[in-house]
Short mmCIF file of C-alpha atoms in Angstrom, two decimals:
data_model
loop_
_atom_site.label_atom_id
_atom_site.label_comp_id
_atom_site.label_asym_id
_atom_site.label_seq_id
_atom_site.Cartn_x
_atom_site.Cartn_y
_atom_site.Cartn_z
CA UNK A 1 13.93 11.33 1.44
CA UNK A 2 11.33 8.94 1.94
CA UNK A 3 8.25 9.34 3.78
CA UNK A 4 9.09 7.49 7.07
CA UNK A 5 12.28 9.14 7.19
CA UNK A 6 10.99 12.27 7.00
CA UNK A 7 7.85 11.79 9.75
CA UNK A 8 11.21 10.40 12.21
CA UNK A 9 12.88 13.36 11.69
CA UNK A 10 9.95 15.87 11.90
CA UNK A 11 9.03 13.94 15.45
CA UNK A 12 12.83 14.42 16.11
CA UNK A 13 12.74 18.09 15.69
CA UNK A 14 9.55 18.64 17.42
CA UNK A 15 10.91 16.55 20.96
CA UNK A 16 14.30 18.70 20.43
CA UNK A 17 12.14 22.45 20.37
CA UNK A 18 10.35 21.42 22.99
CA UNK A 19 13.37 20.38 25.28
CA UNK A 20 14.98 23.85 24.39
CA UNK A 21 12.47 25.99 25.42
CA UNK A 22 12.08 24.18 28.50
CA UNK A 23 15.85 25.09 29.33
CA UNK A 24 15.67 28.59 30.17
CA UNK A 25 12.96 27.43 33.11
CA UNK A 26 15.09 24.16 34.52
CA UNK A 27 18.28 26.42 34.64
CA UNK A 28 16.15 28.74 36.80
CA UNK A 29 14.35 26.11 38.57
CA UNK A 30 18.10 25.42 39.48
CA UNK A 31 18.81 28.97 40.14
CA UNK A 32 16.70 31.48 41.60
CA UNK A 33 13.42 30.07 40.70
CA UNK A 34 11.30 33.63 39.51
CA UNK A 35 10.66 32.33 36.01
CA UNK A 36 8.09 30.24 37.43
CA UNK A 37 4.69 31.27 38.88
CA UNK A 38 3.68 28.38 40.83
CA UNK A 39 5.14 25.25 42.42
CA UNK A 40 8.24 23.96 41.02
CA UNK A 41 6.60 19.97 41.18
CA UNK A 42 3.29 21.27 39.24
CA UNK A 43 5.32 22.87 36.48
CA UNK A 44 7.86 19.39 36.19
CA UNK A 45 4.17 17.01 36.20
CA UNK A 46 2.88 19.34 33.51
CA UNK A 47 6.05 19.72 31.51
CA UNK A 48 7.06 15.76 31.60
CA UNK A 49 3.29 14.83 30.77
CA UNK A 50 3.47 17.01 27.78
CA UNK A 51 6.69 15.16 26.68
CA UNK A 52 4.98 11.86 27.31
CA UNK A 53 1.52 12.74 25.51
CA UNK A 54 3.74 14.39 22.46
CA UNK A 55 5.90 10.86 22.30
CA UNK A 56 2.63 8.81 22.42
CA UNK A 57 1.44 10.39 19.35
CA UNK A 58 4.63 9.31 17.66
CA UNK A 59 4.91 6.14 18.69
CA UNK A 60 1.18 4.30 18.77
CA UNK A 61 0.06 6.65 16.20
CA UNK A 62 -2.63 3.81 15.32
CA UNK A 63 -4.43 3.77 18.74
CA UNK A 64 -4.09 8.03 18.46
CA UNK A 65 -5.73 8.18 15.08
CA UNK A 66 -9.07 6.38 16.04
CA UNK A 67 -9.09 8.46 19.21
CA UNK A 68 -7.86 11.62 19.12
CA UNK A 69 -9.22 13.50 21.40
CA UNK A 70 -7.78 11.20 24.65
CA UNK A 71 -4.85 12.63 23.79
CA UNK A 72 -5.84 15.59 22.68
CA UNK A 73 -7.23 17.04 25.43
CA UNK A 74 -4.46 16.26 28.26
CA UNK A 75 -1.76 17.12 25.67
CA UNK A 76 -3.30 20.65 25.44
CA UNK A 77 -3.85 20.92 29.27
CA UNK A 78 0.01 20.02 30.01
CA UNK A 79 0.79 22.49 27.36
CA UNK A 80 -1.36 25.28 29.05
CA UNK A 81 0.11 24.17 32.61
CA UNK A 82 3.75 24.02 31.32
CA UNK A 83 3.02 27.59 29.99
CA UNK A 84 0.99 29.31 32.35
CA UNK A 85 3.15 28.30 35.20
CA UNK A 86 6.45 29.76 33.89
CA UNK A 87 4.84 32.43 32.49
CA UNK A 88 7.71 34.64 32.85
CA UNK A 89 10.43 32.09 30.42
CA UNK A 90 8.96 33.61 27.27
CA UNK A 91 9.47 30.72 24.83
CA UNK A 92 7.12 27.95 26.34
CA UNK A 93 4.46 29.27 24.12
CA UNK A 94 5.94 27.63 21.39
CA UNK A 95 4.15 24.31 22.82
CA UNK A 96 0.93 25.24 22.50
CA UNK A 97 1.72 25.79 18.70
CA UNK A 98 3.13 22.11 18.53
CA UNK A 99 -0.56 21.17 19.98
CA UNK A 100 -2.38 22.87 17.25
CA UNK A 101 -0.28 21.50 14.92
CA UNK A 102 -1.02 17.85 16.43
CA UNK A 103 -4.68 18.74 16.56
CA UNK A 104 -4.55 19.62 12.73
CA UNK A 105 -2.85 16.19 11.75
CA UNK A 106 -5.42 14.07 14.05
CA UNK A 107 -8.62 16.47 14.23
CA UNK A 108 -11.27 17.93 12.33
CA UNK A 109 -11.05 21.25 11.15
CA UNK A 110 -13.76 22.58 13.92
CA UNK A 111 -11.38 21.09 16.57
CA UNK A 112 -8.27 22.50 15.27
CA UNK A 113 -10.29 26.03 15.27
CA UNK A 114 -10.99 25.49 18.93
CA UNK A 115 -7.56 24.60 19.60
CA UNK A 116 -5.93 27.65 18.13
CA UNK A 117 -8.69 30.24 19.48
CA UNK A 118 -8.36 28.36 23.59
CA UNK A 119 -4.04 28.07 22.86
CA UNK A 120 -4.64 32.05 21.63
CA UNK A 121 -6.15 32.81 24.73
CA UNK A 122 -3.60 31.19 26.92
CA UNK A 123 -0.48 32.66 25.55
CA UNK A 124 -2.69 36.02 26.19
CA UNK A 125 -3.48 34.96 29.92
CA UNK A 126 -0.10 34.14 30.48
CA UNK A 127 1.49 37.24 29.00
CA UNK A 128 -0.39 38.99 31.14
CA UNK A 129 0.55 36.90 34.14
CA UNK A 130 4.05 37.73 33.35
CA UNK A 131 3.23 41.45 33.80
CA UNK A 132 2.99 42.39 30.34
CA UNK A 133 0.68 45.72 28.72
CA UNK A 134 -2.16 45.02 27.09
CA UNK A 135 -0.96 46.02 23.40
CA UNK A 136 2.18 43.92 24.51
CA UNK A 137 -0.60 41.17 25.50
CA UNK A 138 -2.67 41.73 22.29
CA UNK A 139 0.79 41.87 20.30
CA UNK A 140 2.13 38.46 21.83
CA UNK A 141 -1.40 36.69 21.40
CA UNK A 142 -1.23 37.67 17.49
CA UNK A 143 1.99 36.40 17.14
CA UNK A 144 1.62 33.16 18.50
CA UNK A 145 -1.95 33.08 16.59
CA UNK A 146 -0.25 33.51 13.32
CA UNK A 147 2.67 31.25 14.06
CA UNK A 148 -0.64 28.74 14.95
CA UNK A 149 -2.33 29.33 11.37
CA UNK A 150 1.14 28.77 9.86
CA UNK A 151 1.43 25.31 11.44
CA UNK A 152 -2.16 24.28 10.41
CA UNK A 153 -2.16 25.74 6.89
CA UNK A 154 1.15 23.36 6.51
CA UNK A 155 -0.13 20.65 7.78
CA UNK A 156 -3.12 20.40 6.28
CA UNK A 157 -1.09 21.02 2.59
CA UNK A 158 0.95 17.84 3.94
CA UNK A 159 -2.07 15.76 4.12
CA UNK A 160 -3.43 17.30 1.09
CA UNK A 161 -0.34 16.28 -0.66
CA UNK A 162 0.21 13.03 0.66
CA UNK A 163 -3.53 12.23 -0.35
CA UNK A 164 -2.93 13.25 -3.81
CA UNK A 165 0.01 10.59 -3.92
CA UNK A 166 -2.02 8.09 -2.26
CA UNK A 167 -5.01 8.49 -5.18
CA UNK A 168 -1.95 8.86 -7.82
CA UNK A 169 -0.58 5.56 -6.63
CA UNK A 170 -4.02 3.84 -6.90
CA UNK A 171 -4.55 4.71 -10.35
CA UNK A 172 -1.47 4.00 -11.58
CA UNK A 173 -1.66 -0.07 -9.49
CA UNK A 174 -5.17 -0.02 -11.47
CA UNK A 175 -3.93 1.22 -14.31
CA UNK A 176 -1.13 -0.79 -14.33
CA UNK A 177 -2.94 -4.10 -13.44
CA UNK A 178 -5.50 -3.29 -16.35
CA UNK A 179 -2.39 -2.72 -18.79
CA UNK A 180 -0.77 -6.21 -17.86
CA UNK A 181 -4.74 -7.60 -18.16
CA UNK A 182 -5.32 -6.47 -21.55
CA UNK A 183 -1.71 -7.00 -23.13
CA UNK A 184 -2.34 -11.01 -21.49
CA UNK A 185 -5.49 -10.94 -23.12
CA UNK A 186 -4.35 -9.72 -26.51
CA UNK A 187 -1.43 -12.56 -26.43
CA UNK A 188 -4.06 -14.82 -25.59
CA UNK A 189 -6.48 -13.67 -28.55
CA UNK A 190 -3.11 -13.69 -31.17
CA UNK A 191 -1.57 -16.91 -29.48
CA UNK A 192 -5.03 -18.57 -30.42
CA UNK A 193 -5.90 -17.23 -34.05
CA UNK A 194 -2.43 -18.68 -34.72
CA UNK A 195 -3.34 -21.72 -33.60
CA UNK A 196 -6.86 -21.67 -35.94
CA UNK A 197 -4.76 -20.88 -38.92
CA UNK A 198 -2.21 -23.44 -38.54
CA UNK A 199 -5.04 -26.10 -38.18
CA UNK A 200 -7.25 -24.68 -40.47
CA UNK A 201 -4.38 -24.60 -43.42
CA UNK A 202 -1.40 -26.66 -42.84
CA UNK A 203 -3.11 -29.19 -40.81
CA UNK A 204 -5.56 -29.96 -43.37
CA UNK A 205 -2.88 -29.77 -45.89
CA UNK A 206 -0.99 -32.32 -44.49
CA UNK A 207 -3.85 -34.56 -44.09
CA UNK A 208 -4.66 -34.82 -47.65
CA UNK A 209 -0.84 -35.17 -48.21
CA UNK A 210 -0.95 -38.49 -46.03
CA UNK A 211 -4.30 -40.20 -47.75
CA UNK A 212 -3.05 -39.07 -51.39
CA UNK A 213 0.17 -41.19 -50.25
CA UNK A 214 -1.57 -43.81 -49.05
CA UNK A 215 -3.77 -44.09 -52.16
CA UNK A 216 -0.48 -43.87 -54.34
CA UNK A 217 1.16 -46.73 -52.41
CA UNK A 218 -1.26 -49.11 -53.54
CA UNK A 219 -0.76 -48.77 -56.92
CA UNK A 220 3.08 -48.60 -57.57
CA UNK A 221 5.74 -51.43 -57.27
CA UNK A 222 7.62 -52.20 -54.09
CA UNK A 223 10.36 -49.59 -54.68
CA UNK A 224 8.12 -46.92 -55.33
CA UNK A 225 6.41 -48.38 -52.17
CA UNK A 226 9.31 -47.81 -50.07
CA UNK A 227 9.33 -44.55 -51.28
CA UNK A 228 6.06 -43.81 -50.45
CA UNK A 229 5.79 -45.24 -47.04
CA UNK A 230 8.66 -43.14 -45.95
CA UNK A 231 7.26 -40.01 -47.13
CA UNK A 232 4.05 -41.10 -45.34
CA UNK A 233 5.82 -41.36 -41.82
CA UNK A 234 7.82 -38.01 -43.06
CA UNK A 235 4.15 -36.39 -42.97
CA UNK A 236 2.48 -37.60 -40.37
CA UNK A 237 5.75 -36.73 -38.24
CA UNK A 238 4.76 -33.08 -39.56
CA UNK A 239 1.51 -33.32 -38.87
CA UNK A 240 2.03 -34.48 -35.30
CA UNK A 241 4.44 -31.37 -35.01
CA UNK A 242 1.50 -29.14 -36.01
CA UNK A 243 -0.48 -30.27 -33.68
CA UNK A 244 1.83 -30.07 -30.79
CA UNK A 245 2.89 -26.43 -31.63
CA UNK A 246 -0.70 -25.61 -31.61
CA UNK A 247 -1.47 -27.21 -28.65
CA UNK A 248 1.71 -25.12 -26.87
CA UNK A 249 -0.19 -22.34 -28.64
CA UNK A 250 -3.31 -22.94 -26.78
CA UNK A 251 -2.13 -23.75 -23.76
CA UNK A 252 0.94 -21.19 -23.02
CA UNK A 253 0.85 -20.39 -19.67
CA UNK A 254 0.31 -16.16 -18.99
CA UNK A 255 3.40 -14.19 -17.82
CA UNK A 256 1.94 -13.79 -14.27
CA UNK A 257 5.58 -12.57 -12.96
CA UNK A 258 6.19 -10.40 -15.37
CA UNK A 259 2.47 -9.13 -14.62
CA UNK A 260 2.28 -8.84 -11.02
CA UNK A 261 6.42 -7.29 -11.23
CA UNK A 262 4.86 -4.05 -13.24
CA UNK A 263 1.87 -3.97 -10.77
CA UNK A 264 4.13 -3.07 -8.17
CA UNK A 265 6.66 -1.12 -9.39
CA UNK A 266 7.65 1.96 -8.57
CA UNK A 267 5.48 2.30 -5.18
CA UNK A 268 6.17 4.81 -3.09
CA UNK A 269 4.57 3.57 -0.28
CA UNK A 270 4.43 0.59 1.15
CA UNK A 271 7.73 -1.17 -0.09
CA UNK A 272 6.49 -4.16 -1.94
CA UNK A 273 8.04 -7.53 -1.42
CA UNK A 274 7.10 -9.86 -4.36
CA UNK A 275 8.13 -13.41 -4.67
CA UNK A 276 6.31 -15.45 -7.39
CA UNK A 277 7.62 -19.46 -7.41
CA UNK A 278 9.66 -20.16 -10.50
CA UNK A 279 7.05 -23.70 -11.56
CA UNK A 280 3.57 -21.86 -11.40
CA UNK A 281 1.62 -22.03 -14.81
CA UNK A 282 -1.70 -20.98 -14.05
CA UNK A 283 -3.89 -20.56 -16.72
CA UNK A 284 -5.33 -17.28 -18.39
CA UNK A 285 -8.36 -17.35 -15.72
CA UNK A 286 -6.51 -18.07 -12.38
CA UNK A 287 -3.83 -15.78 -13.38
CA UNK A 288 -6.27 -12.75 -13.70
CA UNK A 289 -7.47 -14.09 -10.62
CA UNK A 290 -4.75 -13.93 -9.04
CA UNK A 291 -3.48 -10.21 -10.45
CA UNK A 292 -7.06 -8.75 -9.00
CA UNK A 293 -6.36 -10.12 -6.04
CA UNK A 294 -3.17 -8.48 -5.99
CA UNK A 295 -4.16 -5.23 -7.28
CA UNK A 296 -7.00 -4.82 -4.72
CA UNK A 297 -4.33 -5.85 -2.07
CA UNK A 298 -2.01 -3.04 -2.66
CA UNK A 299 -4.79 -0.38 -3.30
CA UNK A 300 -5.70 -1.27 0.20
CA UNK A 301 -2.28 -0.77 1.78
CA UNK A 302 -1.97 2.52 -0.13
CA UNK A 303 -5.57 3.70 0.68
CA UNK A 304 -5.57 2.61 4.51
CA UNK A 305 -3.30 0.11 5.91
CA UNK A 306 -0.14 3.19 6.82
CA UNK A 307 2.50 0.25 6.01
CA UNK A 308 5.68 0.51 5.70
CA UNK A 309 6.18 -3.09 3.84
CA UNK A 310 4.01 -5.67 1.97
CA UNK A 311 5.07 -8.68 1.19
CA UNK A 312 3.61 -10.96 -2.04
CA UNK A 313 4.47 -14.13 -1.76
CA UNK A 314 2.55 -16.62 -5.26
CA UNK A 315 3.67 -19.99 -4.70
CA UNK A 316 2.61 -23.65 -5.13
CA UNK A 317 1.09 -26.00 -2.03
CA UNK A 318 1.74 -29.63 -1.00
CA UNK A 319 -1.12 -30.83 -3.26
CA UNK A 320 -0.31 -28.79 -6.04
CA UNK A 321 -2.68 -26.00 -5.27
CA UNK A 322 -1.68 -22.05 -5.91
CA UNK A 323 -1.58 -19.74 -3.06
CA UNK A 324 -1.44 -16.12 -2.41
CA UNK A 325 -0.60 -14.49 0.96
CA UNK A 326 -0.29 -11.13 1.52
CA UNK A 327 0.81 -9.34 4.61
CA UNK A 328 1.78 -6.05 5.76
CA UNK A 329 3.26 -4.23 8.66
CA UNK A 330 0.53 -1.62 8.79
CA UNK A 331 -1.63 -0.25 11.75
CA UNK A 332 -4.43 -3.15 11.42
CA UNK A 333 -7.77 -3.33 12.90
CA UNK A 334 -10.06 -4.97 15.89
CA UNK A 335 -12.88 -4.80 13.55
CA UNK A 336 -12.26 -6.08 9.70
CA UNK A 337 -14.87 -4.25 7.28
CA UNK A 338 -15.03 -6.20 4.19
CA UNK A 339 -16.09 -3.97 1.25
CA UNK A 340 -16.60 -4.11 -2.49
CA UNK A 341 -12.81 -4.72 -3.00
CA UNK A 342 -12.88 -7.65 -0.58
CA UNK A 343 -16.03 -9.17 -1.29
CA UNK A 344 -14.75 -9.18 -5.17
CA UNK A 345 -12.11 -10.93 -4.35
CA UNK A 346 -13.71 -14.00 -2.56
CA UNK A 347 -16.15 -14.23 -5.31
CA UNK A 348 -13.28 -14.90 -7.61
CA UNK A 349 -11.53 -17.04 -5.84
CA UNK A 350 -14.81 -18.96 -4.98
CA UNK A 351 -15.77 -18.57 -8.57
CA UNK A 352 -12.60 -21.31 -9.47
CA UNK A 353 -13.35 -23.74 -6.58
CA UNK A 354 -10.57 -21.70 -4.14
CA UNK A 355 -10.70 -20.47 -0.60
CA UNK A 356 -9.74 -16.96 0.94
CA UNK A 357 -9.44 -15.33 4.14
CA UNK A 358 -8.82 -11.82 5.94
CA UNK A 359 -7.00 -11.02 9.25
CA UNK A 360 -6.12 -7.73 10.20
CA UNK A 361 -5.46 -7.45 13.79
CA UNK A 362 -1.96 -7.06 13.26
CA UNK A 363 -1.84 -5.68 9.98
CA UNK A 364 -3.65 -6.80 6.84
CA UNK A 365 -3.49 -10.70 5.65
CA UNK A 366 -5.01 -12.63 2.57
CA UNK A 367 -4.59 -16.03 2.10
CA UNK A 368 -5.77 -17.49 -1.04
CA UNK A 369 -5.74 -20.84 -2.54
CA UNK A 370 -6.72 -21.14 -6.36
CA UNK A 371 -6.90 -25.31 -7.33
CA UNK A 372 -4.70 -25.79 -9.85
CA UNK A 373 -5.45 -25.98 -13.28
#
C-alpha cells in the first residue's frame, strides 16, 4: 500500500472512532439526556468543533505543519469539552488520545508530554464527574495514559521510519546520479582513446599510403597510372572514413535518457514523471548539467516538498535552446530559501551561458535553459 493510501485510510479510521463514540451520547441526547452533564448545545459546539479541527489537520496539512499549535490548542479544548460534558458515555475519552496522537505527528516532544499529562488529567476529572472511586479514577486515568504512550511511541516510530526512507531514497538518487556520471564519463574517456589510436595509427598509415602512390604514379606508364590513381581515390576514401568515425567518436552525444531514467527509478515517493525530447544531443558538459540539476530536484521533493508527483519534462526551445522544468504538487512555500543545492545549480547553469529560476508558492518549480551546444 502506498504511502498516501495509507495516511487516507488512517484519517478515515480516525473520523469513523470518533463518530462511534459520539453515538452512545446523541442516542441519549435523543432519549433521556443523563449521559450528559451540561447543556445539550455546549456539548454539540464542542463535539462538531472537534470534528472540524481533526478534518483540518487532514486536509491543509501544509498550513497545520508550520503552525501547529492554532490547531492544537482548540482541538484539545473541544476534546476536553466533548469529554467532560458527557462525562457519564464512557468512551469519549478515546478523543483525547486521538489529540495526543495529533500532537505527536505535528509537535515537539515537550508538547506532546504536556498533552498527554493535561488529556491524563481530564479523563481523571471527568471520571470523577461521572461519580466514579478514586482507585476507579486512578485506574481509568492509567488506562487512558497508557493507551496515550501507545499512540505516541507509534507515531513517533512512523516518522522515524518514514525518515529513514526519505534519507534511503536520497542516497540512492545521489548514488544513482553519480553511477550514471561516472559510467558517461568512462564512455567518454574510452570513446576518445579510440579515437587517438585510430588517428595516431591508421590515419597516419593511410597518409603515407596516399603520398607513396602519388610518388609511384609519376614514374610508371599510363596503365600503371590508371592503376595507381584509382588506388589513390580508394585511400583517401579510407582515410576520409577514418576521420569521420573519429569525429562520431568525439562527438557522440551522452545517453542523457537513459541517465536521468535510472535517476528516478524506483522512487517511492513522489511519483516521478519524466519526459526527455527524442532530438536533444547535449554534449558531455550540459548533460551533467542537466543530471545535477535533476538530482538536486528530486532530493528536494523527497527531503521537503511532501509531493505526491513530479514531473521532468528535458526538451528543446524555439531557438534551439535546452530546457528543464520541474514541478511538483507538493505543499510549497511563501518564502523560497535557496540553499547549497539551489545555489549549485544556478552556478551551473550560469557557468554554460543558461538561465534558471525558482517558484514555490504552489509547489516547487525550476526552469532552466542550457544554450545549445
Amino acid at each position: 500500500m502506498s504511502e498516501s493510501r495509507l495516511e487516507i485510510w488512517t484519517a478515515a479510521s480516525l473520523v469513523a472512532v470518533s463518530l462511534l463514540v459520539a453515538v452512545p451520547v446523541v442516542v441519549d441526547l435523543f432519549g433521556d439526556g443523563t449521559a450528559t452533564t451540561g447543556p445539550a448545545w455546549a456539548w454539540w459546539i464542542c463535539y462538531l468543533g472537534y470534528l472540524a479541527l481533526l478534518g483540518l489537520i487532514f486536509l491543509d496539512n501544509a498550513t497545520v505543519v508550520r503552525r501547529p499549535v492554532i490547531v492544537l490548542v482548540p482541538l484539545a479544548l473541544c476534546a476536553a469539552g466533548t469529554v467532560l460534558l458527557a462525562a457519564r458515555a464512557g468512551f469519549t475519552p478515546i478523543l483525547l488520545v486521538f489529540v495526543t496522537a495529533c500532537a505527536a505527528t505535528l509537535g515537539s516532544r515537550r508538547l506532546t508530554a504536556v498533552y498527554l499529562v493535561a488529556n491524563t488529567g481530564v479523563v481523571a476529572l471527568a471520571a470523577a464527574i461521572a461519580g466514579g472511586s478514586l482507585p476507579e479514577v486512578g485506574l481509568t486515568a492509567l488506562v487512558y495514559a497508557a493507551l496515550q504512550t501507545c499512540s505516541v511511541w507509534a507515531v513517533w516510530s512512523e516518522q522515524r521510519e518514514r525518515t529513514a526512507r526519505e534519507r534511503l531514497a536520497v542516497a540512492n538518487t545521489e548514488l544513482r546520479a553519480a553511477t550514471a556520471l561516472l559510467a558517461e564519463s568512462s564512455r567518454s574517456t574510452e570513446r576518445l582513446r579510440i579515437a587517438r589510436e585510430l588517428h595516431d595509427l591508421v590515419g597516419h598509415q593511410l597518409t603515407a599510403l596516399v603520398l607513396e602512390l602519388e610518388v609511384a604514379s609519376h614514374h610508371r606508364g599510363d596503365a600503371a597510372a590508371d592503376h595507381v590513381r584509382r588506388a589513390r581515390g580508394l585511400a583517401r576514401e579510407l582515410l576520409g572514413d577514418v576521420r569521420t568515425a573519429v569525429g562520431e567518436l568525439r562527438s557522440r552525444p551522452p545517453r542523457l535518457r537513459e541517465a536521468l531514467t535510472e535517476i528516478v527509478a524506483d522512487l517511492p515517493r513522489p511519483r516521478v514523471h519524466l519526459s526527455v525530447a527524442d532530438d536533444l544531443e547535449p554534449d558531455e558538459e550540459c548533460a551533467v548539467t542537466l543530471i545535477r540539476c535533476v538530482q538536486e530536484v528530486v532530493t528536494n521533493a523527497i527531503r521537503h516538498s511532501e509531493a505526491e508527483n513530479l514531473w521532468l519534462r528535458v526538451d528543446r526551445a524555439g531557438s534551439g535552446e535546452i530546457t528543464l522544468r520541474a514541478e511538483d504538487d507538493g505543499r510549497g512555500a511563501e518564502l523560497l530559501r535557496i540553499g547549497n543545492g539551489l545555489t549549485g545549480v544556478r552556478e551551473r547553469v550560469e557557468q554554460l551561458g543558461g538561465r534558471v529560476s525558482f517558484e514555490s508558492r504552489s509547489g516547487f518549480r525550476l526552469d532552466a535553459t542550457v544554450p545549445a551546444p
